Amino acid sequence: MERFAEILVRIHHQRLDRPFTYRVPPGMDVSVGSRVVVPFGPRRIEGYCIGLAGDLPAAAAEVKDIEEVLDDTPVLTEELIKLAGWGAARYLCSQMDFLQAMVPPGVRWVTGKWAAYSGTEEPISAACRYLQEKGPVKLSAWLKQFPEMDAAGVLRRLRREGVITVTSRDAQGMKPRTVREAVLTAEGRRAEPVGSKQALALEILRKDTALPLSHLADAGVSAATVRSLAARSWVEIREKEVRRDPLDGEHFEPEEPLPLTLAQKEALEQISGAINDRKSGVFLLHGVTGSGKTEVYLQAIARTASAGLGSIVLVPEIALTPQIIERFASRFGGRIAVLHSRLSAGERYDEWRRVAEGDAVVAIGARSAVFAPFAKLGLIILDEEHEATYKQDETPRYHAREVALWRARLHKAAVVLGSATPSLESYRLAELGEYTLSRLPDRIENRPMPPVEIVDMRQELKEKHRSIFSRLLLSTLESTFQQGKQAILLLNRRGYATFVLCRECGHVMRCKSCDISLKFHMAGEALRCHYCDYSEDYPRVCPVCSGRYIRHFGTGTQKVEEELLKYFPDRRVVRLDADTTARKGAHKKILTQFKKKEADVLIGTQMVAKGLDFPDVTLVGVITADTAINLPDFRAGERTFQLLTQVAGRAGRGPAGGRVVVQTYTPDHYAILAAKDHDYPTFYREESQTRQELGYPPYSVLVRLLLAGADEARVIDAASFLAAHLEGSTDILGPSPCPLEKIRGQFRWQLVARGSDTDTLLRIVKKASAEFGGSTFSGDVRLTLDVDPQSLL
Ligand code: ADP
Ligand code: ZN
């Protein structure tokens, strides 16, 4: 019977984003989810098999054959292929883009094909003998040398008969890793060794039976000795697969589940109820920092595992994985799989296969771990669900929470969204009853929430104290050191967010219609709103208090370190920022150093705010909360509240308690006041009211249309073109220049399309983008669509 396959080809072209039909030649073994090579026009290109059928819809004569299957076991499951179809529509990208994001990290496209002799008999032809002698050979080189093999059907026949195997290799060697080991045979066990070298080797092997050759070499047994033993059939040499284990060499103290508090128990019962009933349900676990959310996750995963189902745990950044992984490894030992981008390609490949093959009960990792290919999935957890890093900021621009919800519906799995500061989006759905709200309102052992003290930096200036450290922060640092405790200093720096602030009254220049802080432009000394393109002149004096200290703003971590050492020259300081953590392992090293109390102060960017748990940290200082508040983004208030709450959660984790000092020029901002009181509900009320009034999410849906090109005039024309094609059908913000106006020589402008219904808005934007694709602009201006943008920088 003839068979046909639907192949999605790997070509980046909107109009080719649909499957093409190919014939599966007799004898070829192709599965859905495998990568293949197919003829396409004059070329041979790679693609994914996304479907198989027994008959052909139309025009059978035209159909060409699949040339080659690249994977023995498919790299994608049928579920993930379906997911790509959904994802492409939801995020306005191509299915191929989405598939690429899901492929086990580390699987690269083919760089070459190799032929090997795999027959069981002595080869008869010269070509085969050549292969037998040389081992695997580049296919193209071999065919050049033996052109008769290139004749129609010859190679295919030999492959079908199993005489020749053709495999695809990539530069990174994406294959299971093997080691050669020596295995003692029955004869070897009885043998009388000849000479002392053989005697040593046999003595070692009689203890262990099988040992990698490298271990034997370390023990003083040379390769020649092993060969001599093999020649006498006293040992056999074989290849054994070894797992590339990202946690290799680390030791984790096994840990028992803790007896739960009442609140934890309730949350756990709700979640496991859904898992046992195989009912898809979403739980928003709103628990203050240190309330024991992680313990709930751990026990929910254990129950999921005993129901025979897998769990996925997402954490916002690999940055905080060392500590979290430690806790999971202590509980689940070798049954966890770790998936994140700092692993080597080989490690990621092995971990991915362990999930696919059912060797792991829980996969833990950053955003892309949401694609972990469990055949049976019972639970997906997003820790710190409000984090912006769950949205990918390159194509495909998916949100891991949305993907998690999709997969959970399919698997009838539960989703747990955990946070001390839930996103407005999630909390609103909980309010509407679409999510189940579980609350952990208190810290474990009723430890108090650390007091948060707000320092008014305007007052400091008034009293002629001009340092970046307030007097309160300096004196608190002093007493912290005297008690032998540690401090964390946080600098929420986004270098490019240059807003203008009056140091005397705290006034920040904002756009009147968008309520977004105006961005300072060096050129022309202008202030500009990058939502609606309103602009005004740089003020000489503050429009509110007429003060003359009205300046643009920004300090780096290095500067903070220098300043700190002026006051405390003997203190040991470590920095955690993009510069100091560029190298692999640097992040962990710095944190370990700090944990071992080899440093008194940790200075860092927002990286330090999350997830870390150091019992000896009794002081957290926020150098300036204003950089967060004045980010030119409608989520600035939310981000500030989240940041301050998270950072306050770092203090007083131990019995010694702790305090938090926040410096700011706007001490009356609602986000700061709510964070001071650890009061999420009040914050939520204020924030959601503003969002509703101004029509921002979750009360609307946004799609960002970003245009970039080398010629600014063309970019602006393209933006107007798009605006014209959207006009009438939806509400548009802009066109306006992005706050990051120019990146690597490319001018950037944007439009934000706004609507109340996702499907309608997507349809409108898709249509406009197709018009754009057919216009002359598509040649020199690049259009990027971002559905539900997390940032408009
Ligand atoms: P969260 O994830 O909400 O910030 P954690 O799960 O990290 O909180 O818990 C904070 C601390 O309390 C941890 O040190 C944890 O070991 C401890 N803890 C959690 N649950 C319990 C419990 N039921 N009994 C005792 N200690 C607990
Ligand atoms: Zn504006």
Tab-separated table of C-alpha atoms and ligand atoms in Angstrom, residues 255 257-262 264-265 285 287-299 324 327 331 383-384 419-420 440 442-445 447 611-613 646 649-650 653, ligand 1:
chain	number	residue	atom	x	y	z
A	255	GLU	CA	15.379	14.906	52.357
A	257	PRO	CA	8.738	15.623	53.015
A	258	LEU	CA	7.937	18.074	55.820
A	259	PRO	CA	4.736	17.814	57.815
A	260	LEU	CA	2.535	20.485	56.276
A	261	THR	CA	0.908	23.463	57.886
A	262	LEU	CA	-2.844	23.728	57.684
A	264	GLN	CA	-0.260	24.115	52.886
A	265	LYS	CA	-2.371	21.032	53.410
A	285	LEU	CA	-1.132	29.771	44.718
A	287	GLY	CA	1.644	32.837	49.075
A	288	VAL	CA	3.849	35.449	50.685
A	289	THR	CA	7.602	34.911	50.414
A	290	GLY	CA	8.686	32.163	52.794
A	291	SER	CA	5.159	30.753	53.141
A	292	GLY	CA	6.193	27.309	51.960
A	293	LYS	CA	5.019	27.274	48.352
A	294	THR	CA	7.961	25.162	47.285
A	295	GLU	CA	7.046	22.483	49.821
A	296	VAL	CA	3.557	22.362	48.303
A	297	TYR	CA	5.069	21.950	44.844
A	298	LEU	CA	7.311	19.129	46.043
A	299	GLN	CA	4.492	17.151	47.611
A	324	ILE	CA	15.863	25.173	43.600
A	327	ARG	CA	15.860	21.091	46.867
A	331	ARG	CA	13.668	15.035	47.304
A	383	ASP	CA	7.005	29.353	40.101
A	384	GLU	CA	6.953	33.170	40.263
A	419	SER	CA	3.630	33.826	43.361
A	420	ALA	CA	3.765	36.286	46.196
A	440	LEU	CA	-0.714	30.929	52.049
A	442	ASP	CA	1.646	33.594	56.578
A	443	ARG	CA	5.275	32.761	56.700
A	444	ILE	CA	6.336	29.377	58.023
A	445	GLU	CA	6.553	29.306	61.813
A	447	ARG	CA	8.036	34.404	61.177
A	611	GLY	CA	14.441	33.062	44.968
A	612	LEU	CA	17.648	33.262	46.952
A	613	ASP	CA	17.553	32.021	50.501
A	646	GLN	CA	10.576	39.900	46.240
A	649	GLY	CA	11.441	38.401	50.921
A	650	ARG	CA	15.220	37.955	50.854
A	653	ARG	CA	14.670	34.221	56.107
B	1	ADP	P1	8.323	30.013	49.419
B	1	ADP	O1	8.599	29.090	48.261
B	1	ADP	O2	6.871	30.286	49.607
B	1	ADP	O3	9.145	31.264	49.415
B	1	ADP	P2	9.661	27.974	50.915
B	1	ADP	O4	8.971	26.765	50.403
B	1	ADP	O5	11.011	28.278	50.411
B	1	ADP	O6	8.718	29.241	50.741
B	1	ADP	O7	9.653	27.865	52.503
B	1	ADP	C1	10.363	28.755	53.334
B	1	ADP	C2	11.115	27.963	54.377
B	1	ADP	O8	10.200	27.275	55.220
B	1	ADP	C3	12.041	26.926	53.803
B	1	ADP	O9	13.229	26.949	54.516
B	1	ADP	C4	11.300	25.623	54.023
B	1	ADP	O10	12.180	24.543	54.196
B	1	ADP	C5	10.493	25.894	55.275
B	1	ADP	N1	9.239	25.154	55.312
B	1	ADP	C6	8.332	25.057	54.319
B	1	ADP	N2	7.271	24.327	54.713
B	1	ADP	C7	7.497	23.933	55.993
B	1	ADP	C8	6.786	23.152	56.941
B	1	ADP	N3	5.584	22.646	56.645
B	1	ADP	N4	7.343	22.981	58.152
B	1	ADP	C9	8.535	23.498	58.448
B	1	ADP	N5	9.275	24.240	57.592
B	1	ADP	C10	8.773	24.470	56.365
